[in-house]
XYZ file of C-alpha atoms in Angstrom:
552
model
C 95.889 32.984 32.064
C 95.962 34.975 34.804
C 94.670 33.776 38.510
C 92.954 35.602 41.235
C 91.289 38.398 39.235
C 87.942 39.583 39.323
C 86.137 40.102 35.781
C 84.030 43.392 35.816
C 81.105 43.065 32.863
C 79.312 46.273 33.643
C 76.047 47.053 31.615
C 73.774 44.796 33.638
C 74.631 41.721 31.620
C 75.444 39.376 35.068
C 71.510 40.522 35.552
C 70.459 39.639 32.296
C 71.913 35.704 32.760
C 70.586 36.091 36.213
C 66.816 36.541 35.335
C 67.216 34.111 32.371
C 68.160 31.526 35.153
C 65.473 31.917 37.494
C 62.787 31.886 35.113
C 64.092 28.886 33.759
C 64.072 26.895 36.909
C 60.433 28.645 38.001
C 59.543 26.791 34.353
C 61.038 23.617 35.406
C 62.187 22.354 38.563
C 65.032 19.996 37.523
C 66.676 23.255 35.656
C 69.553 23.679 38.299
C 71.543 26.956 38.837
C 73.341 27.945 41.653
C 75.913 31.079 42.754
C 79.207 31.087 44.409
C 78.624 33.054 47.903
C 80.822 35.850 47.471
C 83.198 35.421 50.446
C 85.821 37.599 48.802
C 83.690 40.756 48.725
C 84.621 40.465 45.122
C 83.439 43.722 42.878
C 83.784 41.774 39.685
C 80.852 39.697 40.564
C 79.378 36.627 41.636
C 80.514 33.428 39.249
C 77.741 31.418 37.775
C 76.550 27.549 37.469
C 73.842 25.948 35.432
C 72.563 23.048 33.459
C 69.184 22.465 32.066
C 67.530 19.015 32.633
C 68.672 17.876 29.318
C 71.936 18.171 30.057
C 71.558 16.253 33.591
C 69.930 13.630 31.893
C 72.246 13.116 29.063
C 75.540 12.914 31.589
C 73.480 10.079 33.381
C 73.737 8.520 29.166
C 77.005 9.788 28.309
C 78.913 11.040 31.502
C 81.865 8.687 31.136
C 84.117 11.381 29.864
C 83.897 15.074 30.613
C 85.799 17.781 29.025
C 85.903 21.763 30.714
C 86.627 24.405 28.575
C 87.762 27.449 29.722
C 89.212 28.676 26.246
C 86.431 31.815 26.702
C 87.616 32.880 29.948
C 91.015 34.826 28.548
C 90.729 38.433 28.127
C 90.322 38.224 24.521
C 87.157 37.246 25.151
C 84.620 39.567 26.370
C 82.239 36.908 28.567
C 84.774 34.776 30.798
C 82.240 31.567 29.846
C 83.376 28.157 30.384
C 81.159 24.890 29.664
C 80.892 21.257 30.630
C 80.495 18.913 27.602
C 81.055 15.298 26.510
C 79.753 12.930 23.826
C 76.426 11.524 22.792
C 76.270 8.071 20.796
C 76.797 9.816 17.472
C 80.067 11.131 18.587
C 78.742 14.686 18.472
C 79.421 17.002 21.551
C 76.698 17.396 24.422
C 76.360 20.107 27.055
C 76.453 18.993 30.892
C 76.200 22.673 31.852
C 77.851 25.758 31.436
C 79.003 28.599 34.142
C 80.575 32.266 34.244
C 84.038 32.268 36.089
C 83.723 35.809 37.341
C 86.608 35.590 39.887
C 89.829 33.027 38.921
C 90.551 31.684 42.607
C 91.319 28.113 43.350
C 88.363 28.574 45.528
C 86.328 29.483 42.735
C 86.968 26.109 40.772
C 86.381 23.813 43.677
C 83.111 25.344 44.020
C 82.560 25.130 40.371
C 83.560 21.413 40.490
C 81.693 20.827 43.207
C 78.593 22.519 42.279
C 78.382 20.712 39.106
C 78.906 17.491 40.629
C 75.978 18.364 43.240
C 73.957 18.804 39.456
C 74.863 15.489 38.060
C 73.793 13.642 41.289
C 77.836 12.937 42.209
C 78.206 10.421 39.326
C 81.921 11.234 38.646
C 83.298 10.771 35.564
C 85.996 8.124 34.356
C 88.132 11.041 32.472
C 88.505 14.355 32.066
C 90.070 17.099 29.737
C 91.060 20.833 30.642
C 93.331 23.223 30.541
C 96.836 23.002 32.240
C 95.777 25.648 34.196
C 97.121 25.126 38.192
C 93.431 26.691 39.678
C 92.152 23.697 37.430
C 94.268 21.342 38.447
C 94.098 21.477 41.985
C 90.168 21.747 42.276
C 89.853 18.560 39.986
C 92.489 16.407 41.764
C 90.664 17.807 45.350
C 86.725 17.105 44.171
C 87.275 14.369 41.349
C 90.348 12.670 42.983
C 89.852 9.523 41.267
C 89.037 10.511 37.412
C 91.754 10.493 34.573
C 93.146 13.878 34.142
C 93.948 14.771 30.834
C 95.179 18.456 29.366
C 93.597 19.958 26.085
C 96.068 18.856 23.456
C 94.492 21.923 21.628
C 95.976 24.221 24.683
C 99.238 22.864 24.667
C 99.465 22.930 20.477
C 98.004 26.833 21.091
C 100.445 27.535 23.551
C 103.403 25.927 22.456
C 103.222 28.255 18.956
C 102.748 31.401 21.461
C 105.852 30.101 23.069
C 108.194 29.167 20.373
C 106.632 31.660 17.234
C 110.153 32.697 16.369
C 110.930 29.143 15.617
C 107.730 28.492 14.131
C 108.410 31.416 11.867
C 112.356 30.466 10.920
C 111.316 26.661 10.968
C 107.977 26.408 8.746
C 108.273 22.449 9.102
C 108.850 22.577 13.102
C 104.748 22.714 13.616
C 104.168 19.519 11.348
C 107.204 17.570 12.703
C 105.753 18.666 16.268
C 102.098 17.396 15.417
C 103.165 13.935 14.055
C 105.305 13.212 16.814
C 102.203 13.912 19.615
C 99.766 12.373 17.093
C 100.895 9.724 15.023
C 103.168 7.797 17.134
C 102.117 4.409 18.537
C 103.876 3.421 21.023
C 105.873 4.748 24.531
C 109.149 4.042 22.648
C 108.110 5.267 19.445
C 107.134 9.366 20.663
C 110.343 9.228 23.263
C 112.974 8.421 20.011
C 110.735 11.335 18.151
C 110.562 13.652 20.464
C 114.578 13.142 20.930
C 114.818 13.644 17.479
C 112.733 16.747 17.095
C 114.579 18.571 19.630
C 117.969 17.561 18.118
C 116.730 18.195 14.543
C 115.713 22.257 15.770
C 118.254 22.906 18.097
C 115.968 23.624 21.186
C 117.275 20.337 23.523
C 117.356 23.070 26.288
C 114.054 24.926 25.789
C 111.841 25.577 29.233
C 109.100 25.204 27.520
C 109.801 22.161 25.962
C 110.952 20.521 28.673
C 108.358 21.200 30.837
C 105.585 19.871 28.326
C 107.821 16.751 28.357
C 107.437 16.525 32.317
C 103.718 16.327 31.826
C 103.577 14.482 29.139
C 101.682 11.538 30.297
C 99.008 14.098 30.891
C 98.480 15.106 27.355
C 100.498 12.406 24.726
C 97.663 9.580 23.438
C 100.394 7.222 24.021
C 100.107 7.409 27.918
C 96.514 8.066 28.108
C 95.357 4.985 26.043
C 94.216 2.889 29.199
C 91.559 4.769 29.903
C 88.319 6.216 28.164
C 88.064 9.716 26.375
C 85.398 8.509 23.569
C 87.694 10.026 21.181
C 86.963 7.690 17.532
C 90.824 8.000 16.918
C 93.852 6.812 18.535
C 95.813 9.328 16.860
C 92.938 12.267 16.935
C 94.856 15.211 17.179
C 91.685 17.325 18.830
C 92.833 16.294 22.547
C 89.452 16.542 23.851
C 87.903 20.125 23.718
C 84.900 19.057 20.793
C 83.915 22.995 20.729
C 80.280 23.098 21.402
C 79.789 26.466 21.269
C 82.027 27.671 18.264
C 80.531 29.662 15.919
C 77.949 30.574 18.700
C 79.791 32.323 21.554
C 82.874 34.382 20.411
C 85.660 37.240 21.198
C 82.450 39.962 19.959
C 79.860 38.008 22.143
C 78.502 40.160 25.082
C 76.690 39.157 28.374
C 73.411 40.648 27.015
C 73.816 38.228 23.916
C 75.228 35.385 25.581
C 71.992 33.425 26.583
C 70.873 33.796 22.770
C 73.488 32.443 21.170
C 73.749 29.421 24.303
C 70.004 28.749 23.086
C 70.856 29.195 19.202
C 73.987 26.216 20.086
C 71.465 23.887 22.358
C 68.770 24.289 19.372
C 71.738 23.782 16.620
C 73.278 20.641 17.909
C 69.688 19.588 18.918
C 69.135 19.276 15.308
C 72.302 17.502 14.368
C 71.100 14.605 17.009
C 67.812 14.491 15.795
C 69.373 14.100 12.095
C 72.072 11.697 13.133
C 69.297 9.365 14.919
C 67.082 9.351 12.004
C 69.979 8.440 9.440
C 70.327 5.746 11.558
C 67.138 4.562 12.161
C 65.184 5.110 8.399
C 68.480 4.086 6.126
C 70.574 0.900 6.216
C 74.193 0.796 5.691
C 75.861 -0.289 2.668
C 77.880 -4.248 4.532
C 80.987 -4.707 2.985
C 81.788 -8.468 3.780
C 80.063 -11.575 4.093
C 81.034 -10.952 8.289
C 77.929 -12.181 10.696
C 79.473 -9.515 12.787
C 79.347 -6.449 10.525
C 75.573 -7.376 10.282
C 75.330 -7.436 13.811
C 77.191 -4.720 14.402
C 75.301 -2.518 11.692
C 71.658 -3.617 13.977
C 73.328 -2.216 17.273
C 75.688 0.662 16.746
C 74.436 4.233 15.538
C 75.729 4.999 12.168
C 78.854 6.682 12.690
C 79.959 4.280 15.096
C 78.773 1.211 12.626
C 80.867 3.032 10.032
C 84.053 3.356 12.601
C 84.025 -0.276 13.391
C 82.923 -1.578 9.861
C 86.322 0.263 8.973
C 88.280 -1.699 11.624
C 86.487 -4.929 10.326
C 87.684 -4.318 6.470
C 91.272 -3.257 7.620
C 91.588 -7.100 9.159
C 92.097 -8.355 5.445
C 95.667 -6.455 5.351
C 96.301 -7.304 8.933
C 96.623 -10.925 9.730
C 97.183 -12.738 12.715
C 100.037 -14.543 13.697
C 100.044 -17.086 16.869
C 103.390 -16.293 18.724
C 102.272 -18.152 22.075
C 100.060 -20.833 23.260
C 99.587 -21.472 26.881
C 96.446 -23.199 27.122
C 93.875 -20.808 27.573
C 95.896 -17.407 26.446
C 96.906 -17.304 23.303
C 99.175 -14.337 22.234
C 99.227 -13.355 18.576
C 100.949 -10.435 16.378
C 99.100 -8.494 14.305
C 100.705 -6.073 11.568
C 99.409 -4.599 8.000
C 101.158 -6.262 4.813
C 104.876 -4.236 4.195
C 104.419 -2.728 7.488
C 105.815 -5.251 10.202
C 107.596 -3.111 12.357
C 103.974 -1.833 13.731
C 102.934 -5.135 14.548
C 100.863 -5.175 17.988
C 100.014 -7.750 20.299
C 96.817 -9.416 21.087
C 96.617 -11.582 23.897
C 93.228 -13.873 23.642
C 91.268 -15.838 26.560
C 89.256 -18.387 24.386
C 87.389 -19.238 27.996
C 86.594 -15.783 28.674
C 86.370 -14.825 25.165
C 88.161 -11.193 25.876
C 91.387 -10.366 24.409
C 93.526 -7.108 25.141
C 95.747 -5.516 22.340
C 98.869 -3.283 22.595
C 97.432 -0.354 20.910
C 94.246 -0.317 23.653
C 92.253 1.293 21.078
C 89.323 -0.517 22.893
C 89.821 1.049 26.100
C 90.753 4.670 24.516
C 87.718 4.610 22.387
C 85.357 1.916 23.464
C 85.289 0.877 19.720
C 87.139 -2.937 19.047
C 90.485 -2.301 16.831
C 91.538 -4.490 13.423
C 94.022 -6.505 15.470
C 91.680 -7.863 18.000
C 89.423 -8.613 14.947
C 91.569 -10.089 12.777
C 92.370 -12.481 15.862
C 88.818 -13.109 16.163
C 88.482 -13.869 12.565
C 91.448 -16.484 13.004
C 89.631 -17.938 15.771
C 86.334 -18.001 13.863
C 84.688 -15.623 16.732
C 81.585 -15.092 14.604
C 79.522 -11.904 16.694
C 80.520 -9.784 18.708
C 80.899 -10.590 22.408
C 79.091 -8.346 24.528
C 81.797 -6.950 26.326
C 82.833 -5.083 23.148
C 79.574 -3.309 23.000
C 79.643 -0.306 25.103
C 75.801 0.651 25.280
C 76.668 4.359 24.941
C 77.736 3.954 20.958
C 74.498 2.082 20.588
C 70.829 3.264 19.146
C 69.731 1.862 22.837
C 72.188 4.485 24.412
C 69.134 6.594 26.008
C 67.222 3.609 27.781
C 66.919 4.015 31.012
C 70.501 4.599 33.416
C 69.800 3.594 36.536
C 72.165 5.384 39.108
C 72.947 3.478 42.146
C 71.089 5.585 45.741
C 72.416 2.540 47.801
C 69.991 0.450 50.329
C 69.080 3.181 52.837
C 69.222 6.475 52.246
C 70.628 9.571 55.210
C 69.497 13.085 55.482
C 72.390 14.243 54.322
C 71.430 12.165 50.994
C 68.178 13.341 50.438
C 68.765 16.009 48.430
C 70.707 14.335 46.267
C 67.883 11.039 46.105
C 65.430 13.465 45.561
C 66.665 14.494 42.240
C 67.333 11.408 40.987
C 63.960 10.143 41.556
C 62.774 13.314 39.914
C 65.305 12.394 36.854
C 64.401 8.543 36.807
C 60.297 9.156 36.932
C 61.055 11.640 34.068
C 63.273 9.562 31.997
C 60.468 6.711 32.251
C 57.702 9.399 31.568
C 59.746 10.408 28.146
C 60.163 6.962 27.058
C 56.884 6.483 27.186
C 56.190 9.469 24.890
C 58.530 8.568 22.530
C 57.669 5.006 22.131
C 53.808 5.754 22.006
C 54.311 8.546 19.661
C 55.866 5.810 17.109
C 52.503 3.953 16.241
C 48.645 3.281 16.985
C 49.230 0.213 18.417
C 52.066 1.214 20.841
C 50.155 4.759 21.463
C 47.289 2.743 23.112
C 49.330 0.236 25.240
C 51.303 3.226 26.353
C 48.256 4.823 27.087
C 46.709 2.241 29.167
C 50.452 1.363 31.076
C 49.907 5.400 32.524
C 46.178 5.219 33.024
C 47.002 1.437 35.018
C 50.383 3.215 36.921
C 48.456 6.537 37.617
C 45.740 4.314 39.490
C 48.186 2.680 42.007
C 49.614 5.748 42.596
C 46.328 7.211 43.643
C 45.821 4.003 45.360
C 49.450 4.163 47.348
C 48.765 7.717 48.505
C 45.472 6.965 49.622
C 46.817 4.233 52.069
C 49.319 6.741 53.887
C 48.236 7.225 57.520
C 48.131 10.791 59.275
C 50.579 12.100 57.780
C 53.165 12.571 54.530
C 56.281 13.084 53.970
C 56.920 15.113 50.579
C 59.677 17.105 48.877
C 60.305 20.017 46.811
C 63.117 20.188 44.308
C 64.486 23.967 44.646
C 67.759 25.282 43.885
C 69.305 28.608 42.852
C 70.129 31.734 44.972
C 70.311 29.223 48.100
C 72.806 26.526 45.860
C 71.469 23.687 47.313
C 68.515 21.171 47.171
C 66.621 21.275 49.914
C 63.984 18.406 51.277
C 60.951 20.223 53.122
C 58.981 17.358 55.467
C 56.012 18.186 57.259
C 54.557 15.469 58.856
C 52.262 17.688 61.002
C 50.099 19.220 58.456
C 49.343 17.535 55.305
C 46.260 17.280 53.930
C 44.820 15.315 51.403
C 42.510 15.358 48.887
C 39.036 13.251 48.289
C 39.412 10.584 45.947
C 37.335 12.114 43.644
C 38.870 15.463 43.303
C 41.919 12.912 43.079
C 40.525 10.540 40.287
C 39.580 13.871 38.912
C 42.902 15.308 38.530
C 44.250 11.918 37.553
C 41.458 12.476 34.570
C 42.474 15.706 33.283
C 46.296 14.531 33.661
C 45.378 11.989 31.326
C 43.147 13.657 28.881
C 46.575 16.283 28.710
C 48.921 13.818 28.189
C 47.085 12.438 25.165
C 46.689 15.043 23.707
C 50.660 15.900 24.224
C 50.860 12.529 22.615
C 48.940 13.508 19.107
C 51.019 16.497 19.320
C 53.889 14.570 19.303
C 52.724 12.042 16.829
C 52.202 15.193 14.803
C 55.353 16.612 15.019
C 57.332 13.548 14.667
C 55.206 13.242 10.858
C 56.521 16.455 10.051
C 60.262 16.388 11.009
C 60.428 12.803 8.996
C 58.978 14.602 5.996
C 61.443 17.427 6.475
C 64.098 15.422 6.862
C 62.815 13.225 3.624
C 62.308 16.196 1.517
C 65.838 17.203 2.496
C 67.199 13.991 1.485
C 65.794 14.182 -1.767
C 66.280 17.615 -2.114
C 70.174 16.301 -1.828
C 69.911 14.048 -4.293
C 68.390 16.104 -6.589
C 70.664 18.565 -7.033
C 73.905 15.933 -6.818
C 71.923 14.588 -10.107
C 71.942 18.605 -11.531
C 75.767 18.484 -10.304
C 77.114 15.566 -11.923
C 74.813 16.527 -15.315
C 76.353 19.375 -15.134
C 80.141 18.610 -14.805
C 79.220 15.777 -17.709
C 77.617 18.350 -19.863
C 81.415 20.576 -18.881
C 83.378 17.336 -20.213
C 81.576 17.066 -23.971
């Protein structure tokens, strides 16, 4: 990749994105976009930040792990687009903004980084995944000093073929050899005797390349990385982090004029998915496979591809029993390893005060989903639920209930900005919950109803006790890139209380009438997604008739 280059687009297209922003926030206040201030007089253009309110309010659900790709901004691409994303509770990808990198500059990262930050209200993430890329590097150890850095397994697979085709092409084995040793080793010990072996095995002991990907290897190997979250439902996934959001949407033909389309085609697209994902879990129950208390329990909390992740671990604890290999009192270490395969054993040590336990393969701590060895050691134990620890609230149907985010006691000027849109996130957040729970029945509709009618009254009530003055703020961003907090305490003026109770009428009369609209809606996606279902089975019933009739 090259570094310190201006991209030229030409055509107007930087104007295009430009206008799509600003009418966007003008539409919504907590829509955020800001642009770098172009201290390097650079011709290429100014680069680009933005993230919708969705996406700030799903990082304050799911902004644990982070992953920046930048696989758009090489010159076989035509837009140099890059995108912040993670994972919702269904383990599907979710945007936490997106930007155009106009000018590769280590400057232009650490503004990037700390632009988005700015966005998400500084809640820093535990990890994150990018490219090996140096401008990268540096801006993410400078803003997010104390977050996991991880490279793009993907980048370093894509790479190392660029790097080494000739031996890929003599040695059609070399790439599958390569994979499993990254992949599908377990343990420290394990990839260093494979790795050994693979570069005896080809010849290429003293291959740069090779060696320096071995230098940063606890940057990029699972086996080194497994103390610490990524969300990825695999110890040995071979994706490395970049979940590709906007493939299929944004790609080396994609121009700046049709870039905001096809970003609003991938939002709407993956929109979708969630919406199907949460009603599969919600209107159909999973097929339990044991007799387990626990696999019940865990089938009321988890969504259903996390359910079906841990119900898999559960089911594997039949072929790996438990072993007691210590006893100390109140740690108790055990070995766990699958029938004929003993050599793989791990070890789970268990505090039967504490009830936690910690197992060599940290599967727990990669993935936040409980592994087969710590179960099998609670099913020795006769640890009937799940202990709460082992429930991390993001894989769970409640995953979108309200996140708090810690302002502190008192808040300082310089924090305002920053308070401000977090109050403006957390009064939304509780406004949407509201909608969606009232939209769900009659009953709940009209206790909703009269919770806002009862909290829109004290409001009234609160303002009308202020004395002289006010102190209010507006939530503004773009061309300026920051928040600002406007206070007049000089001249405010207020309204009667009628014109107040007034406005407090109409604001109710809209909102229920947003909330049959809703109530609407809602009827008609369930039926869609109904008639799809059967639709489904329908025509598996035409399929297997069919490959029956083939058979006679």
């Amino acid at each position: 990749m090259s570094g310190g280059r201006p991209r030229s687009l030409g055509g107007g297209g930087q104007h295009h994105v430009l206008d799509y922003l600003k009418r966007m926030q003008s539409e919504n206040p907590a829509f955020f976009y800001a642009i770098q201030p172009d201290t390097d007089h650079s011709t290429g253009g100014a680069t680009m930040f933005w993230a919708d309110a969705t996406a700030r309010m799903n990082y304050s659900y799911f902004g644990d792990t982070l992953v920046f790709d930048t696989s758009y901004r090489t010159h076989r691409y035509r837009v140099p687009f890059a995108s912040f994303t993670g994972i919702n509770h269904h383990g599907q990808p979710v945007l936490f903004g997106c930007a155009l990198i106009l000018n590769d500059s280590e400057s232009t990262f650490i503004w990037l980084f700390q632009t988005w930050l700015r966005a998400m209200s500084g809640q820093r993430p535990l990890s994150i995944t990018t490219d090996p890329d140096r401008f990268i590097q540096t801006a993410v150890s400078r803003v997010l000093p104390e977050t996991r850095r991880r490279y793009s397994k993907q980048g370093i697979v894509r790479e190392t073929q660029e790097k080494l085709a000739h031996i890929y092409r003599s040695h059609p084995m070399f790439e599958t050899e390569f994979k499993k040793c990254i992949n599908e080793t377990e343990t420290i010990d394990e990839f260093e005797s494979s790795w050994q072996s693979l570069l005896q095995r080809y010849y290429v002991m003293d291959n740069e390349w090779l060696q320096s990907m071995y230098n940063a290897r606890q940057q990029w190997v699972t086996v080194y990385l497994r103390d610490t979250f990524f969300g990825e439902l695999s110890v040995t996934d071979g994706s490395g982090g970049l979940n590709s959001f906007f493939d299929g949407y944004v790609g080396a033909s994609t121009t700046m004029q049709m870039l905001i389309k096809q970003y609003e085609k991938a939002l709407a697209s993956w929109h979708e998915k969630e919406l199907k994902a949460d009603y599969d879990t919600t209107n159909t129950t999973p097929v339990l496979k044991t007799p387990s208390p626990m696999e019940k329990q865990a089938a009321g909390l988890y969504t259903r591809r996390i359910f079906m992740k841990f119900q898999e671990e559960l089911v594997e604890t039949l072929a790996n029993p438990a072993t007691k290999t210590d006893d100390s009192g109140t740690i108790t270490t055990y070995r766990v390893a699958k029938f004929g395969e003993e050599n793989k054993a791990h070890n789970v040590c268990f505090n039967s005060f504490e009830m936690k336990a910690t197992c060599s393969c940290q599967m727990f701590e990669y993935s936040g989903i409980i592994c087969r060895h710590i179960l099998a050691v609670f099913r020795a134990k006769n640890v009937l639920t799940l202990p709460s620890q082992y429930v991390l609230k993001r894989w769970t149907t409640n995953a979108k209930t309200r996140a708090v985010l810690d302002e502190g006691a008192s808040e300082s000027p310089k924090d305002s900005r920053e308070s401000l849109t977090v109050r403006y996130n957390n009064l939304r957040q509780e406004a949407i919950k509201y909608v969606e729970e009232g939209a769900k029945s009659i009953h709940i509709y009209n206790v909703a109803m009269d919770a806002l009618r009862e909290a829109a009254n004290k409001v009234a009530d609160r303002k009308n006790q202020g004395s002289g003055g006010a102190q209010g703020g507006n939530l503004t961003n773009g061309s300026s890139q920051e928040l600002h907090v406007a206070e007049d305490n000089t001249s405010a003026t207020f309204q009667s209380t009628d014109e107040k109770q007034r406005k407090i009428r109409e604001l109710t009369a809209e909102l229920e009438s947003t909330n049959q609209r809703c109530e609407v809606y809602r009827a008609n996606l369930l039926a869609v997604l109904k008639d799809m279902e059967e639709q489904k089975l329908k025509l598996s019933v035409k399929v297997q008739n069919a490959r029956l009739s083939l058979k006679e």
